[in-house]
Structure formats: C-alpha cells, structure tokens
mmCIF file of C-alpha atoms in Angstrom:
data_model
loop_
_atom_site.group_PDB
_atom_site.id
_atom_site.type_symbol
_atom_site.label_atom_id
_atom_site.label_comp_id
_atom_site.label_asym_id
_atom_site.label_seq_id
_atom_site.Cartn_x
_atom_site.Cartn_y
_atom_site.Cartn_z
ATOM 1 C CA MET W 28 125.296 72.382 -41.134
ATOM 2 C CA ASP W 29 124.639 69.239 -40.129
ATOM 3 C CA THR W 30 125.556 66.166 -42.375
ATOM 4 C CA LYS W 31 122.226 66.001 -43.940
ATOM 5 C CA GLU W 32 122.124 69.372 -45.021
ATOM 6 C CA ILE W 33 125.526 69.369 -46.264
ATOM 7 C CA ARG W 34 123.849 65.792 -48.595
ATOM 8 C CA ASN W 35 121.388 68.064 -49.559
ATOM 9 C CA THR W 36 123.330 70.829 -50.589
ATOM 10 C CA ILE W 37 125.980 68.696 -52.453
ATOM 11 C CA HIS W 38 122.638 66.929 -54.185
ATOM 12 C CA ASN W 39 121.379 70.072 -55.637
ATOM 13 C CA GLY W 40 124.567 71.236 -56.736
ATOM 14 C CA ALA W 41 125.000 68.128 -58.238
ATOM 15 C CA ALA W 42 121.441 68.275 -59.929
ATOM 16 C CA GLU W 43 122.279 71.697 -61.901
ATOM 17 C CA ILE W 44 125.425 70.421 -62.537
ATOM 18 C CA ASP W 45 123.493 67.766 -64.281
ATOM 19 C CA LYS W 46 120.754 69.639 -65.789
ATOM 20 C CA SER W 47 124.154 72.278 -67.196
ATOM 21 C CA VAL W 48 125.806 69.494 -68.812
ATOM 22 C CA ASP W 49 122.141 68.033 -70.341
ATOM 23 C CA ALA W 50 121.684 71.531 -72.021
ATOM 24 C CA VAL W 51 125.408 71.856 -73.024
ATOM 25 C CA ALA W 52 124.847 68.584 -74.661
ATOM 26 C CA SER W 53 121.719 69.268 -76.493
ATOM 27 C CA ALA W 54 123.175 72.371 -77.863
ATOM 28 C CA LEU W 55 126.241 70.737 -78.617
ATOM 29 C CA SER W 56 124.103 68.013 -80.603
ATOM 30 C CA ASP W 57 121.950 70.615 -82.793
ATOM 31 C CA ARG W 58 124.672 72.441 -83.946
ATOM 32 C CA LEU W 59 126.363 69.573 -84.923
ATOM 33 C CA HIS W 60 123.127 68.400 -86.692
ATOM 34 C CA THR W 61 122.996 72.096 -88.283
ATOM 35 C CA LEU W 62 126.747 72.059 -89.586
ATOM 36 C CA GLY W 63 126.060 68.330 -91.120
ATOM 37 C CA LYS W 64 123.187 69.876 -93.193
ATOM 38 C CA GLN W 65 125.314 72.608 -93.836
ATOM 39 C CA HIS W 66 127.986 70.158 -95.051
ATOM 40 C CA ASP W 67 125.871 68.708 -96.837
ATOM 41 C CA GLU W 68 124.415 71.456 -99.217
ATOM 42 C CA LEU W 69 128.074 72.942 -99.412
ATOM 43 C CA GLN W 70 129.154 69.253 -100.774
ATOM 44 C CA GLU W 71 126.349 69.060 -103.273
ATOM 45 C CA ALA W 72 127.140 72.916 -104.931
ATOM 46 C CA MET W 73 130.680 72.044 -105.249
ATOM 47 C CA ARG W 74 129.546 68.934 -106.978
ATOM 48 C CA GLY W 75 127.700 70.861 -109.096
ATOM 49 C CA LEU W 76 130.146 73.732 -109.550
ATOM 50 C CA GLY W 77 132.785 70.820 -111.045
ATOM 51 C CA GLN W 78 130.519 69.247 -113.142
ATOM 52 C CA ARG W 79 130.122 72.823 -114.743
ATOM 53 C CA THR W 80 133.509 73.737 -115.092
ATOM 54 C CA LEU W 81 134.663 69.749 -116.551
ATOM 55 C CA ALA W 82 131.363 70.854 -119.089
ATOM 56 C CA ASN W 83 133.357 74.519 -120.004
ATOM 57 C CA ALA W 84 136.338 72.389 -119.893
ATOM 58 C CA ARG W 85 135.424 69.883 -122.818
ATOM 59 C CA ASP W 86 133.501 72.523 -124.797
ATOM 60 C CA PHE W 87 136.601 74.549 -124.739
ATOM 61 C CA GLY W 88 138.850 71.934 -125.977
ATOM 62 C CA GLU W 89 136.368 70.571 -128.612
ATOM 63 C CA ARG W 90 136.315 74.541 -130.072
ATOM 64 C CA ALA W 91 140.003 74.413 -129.698
ATOM 65 C CA ALA W 92 140.327 71.297 -131.681
ATOM 66 C CA GLU W 93 137.564 72.698 -134.188
ATOM 67 C CA GLN W 94 139.762 75.716 -134.239
ATOM 68 C CA ALA W 95 143.039 73.965 -134.817
ATOM 69 C CA HIS W 96 141.393 71.800 -137.907
ATOM 70 C CA LYS W 97 140.173 75.001 -139.831
ATOM 71 C CA ARG W 98 143.218 76.973 -139.335
ATOM 72 C CA PRO W 99 146.312 75.183 -138.803
ATOM 73 C CA MET W 100 149.088 78.207 -139.233
ATOM 74 C CA ALA W 101 147.335 80.544 -136.746
ATOM 75 C CA ILE W 102 147.959 77.746 -134.119
ATOM 76 C CA PHE W 103 151.607 77.355 -134.984
ATOM 77 C CA GLY W 104 152.139 81.440 -134.720
ATOM 78 C CA ILE W 105 150.329 81.022 -131.133
ATOM 79 C CA ALA W 106 152.665 78.277 -130.206
ATOM 80 C CA PHE W 107 155.389 79.609 -131.796
ATOM 81 C CA LEU W 108 154.534 83.468 -130.282
ATOM 82 C CA SER W 109 153.827 81.701 -126.662
ATOM 83 C CA GLY W 110 156.990 79.790 -126.735
ATOM 84 C CA ALA W 111 158.907 83.357 -127.270
ATOM 85 C CA VAL W 112 157.589 84.642 -124.774
ATOM 86 C CA ALA W 113 158.149 82.235 -122.199
ATOM 87 C CA ALA W 114 161.618 82.028 -123.392
ATOM 88 C CA LEU W 115 162.010 85.768 -122.666
ATOM 89 C CA ALA W 116 160.469 85.186 -119.615
ATOM 90 C CA LEU W 117 162.423 82.682 -118.153
ATOM 91 C CA SER W 118 165.664 83.820 -119.624
ATOM 92 C CA ARG W 119 165.404 87.558 -117.697
ATOM 93 C CA PRO W 120 167.310 86.941 -114.455
ATOM 94 C CA TRP W 121 164.993 87.415 -111.461
ATOM 95 C CA LYS W 122 165.476 90.647 -109.145
#
C-alpha cells in the first residue's frame, strides 16, 4: 500500500465516521425534541390535576365548615372519638 492509498482509506473512514456522528446527533436531537413535547404535555396534565385537587379540597373544607355550623355536637363527638383512637394506637407498644 502506498501513501496515497493510505490517505484515501483514512479519508474514507473519517467520512464514514462523520456521517455516523451526524446521524446520531440528528437522532438525539429528534428524541430530545420529542421528550420536550412529552414533558410539556405532562406538566400541563399535572397542573390540571393540581387545580382540580385544590378545588376539591376547598369544596370539602366548605362542606365541613357548613356541617360544623349545623351540628357542632357531632363534630365534638368525632373529634373525641378520633383522639381516643389515636391515644389507644399510640399507647400500644410496637412489635
């Protein structure tokens, strides 16, 4: 093999490597773009879920306050019972 053939072989190999690197870079760029879209969609879905959860929590709080005004003794009984159950659960040793 003479010098010219070696240079051509090296040049052809470098060109193939360059094409492969470009193809990988293009594939990574496409995948990154796809992941960015999926991230944005997921973020929007999570934002919607958070807003619905907050609305449900506010609704639950309003209903609980309404029931507390209507039936204060029932609320006292529920609080007493909850405290008694918690005290029993916490006073037992863990095995």
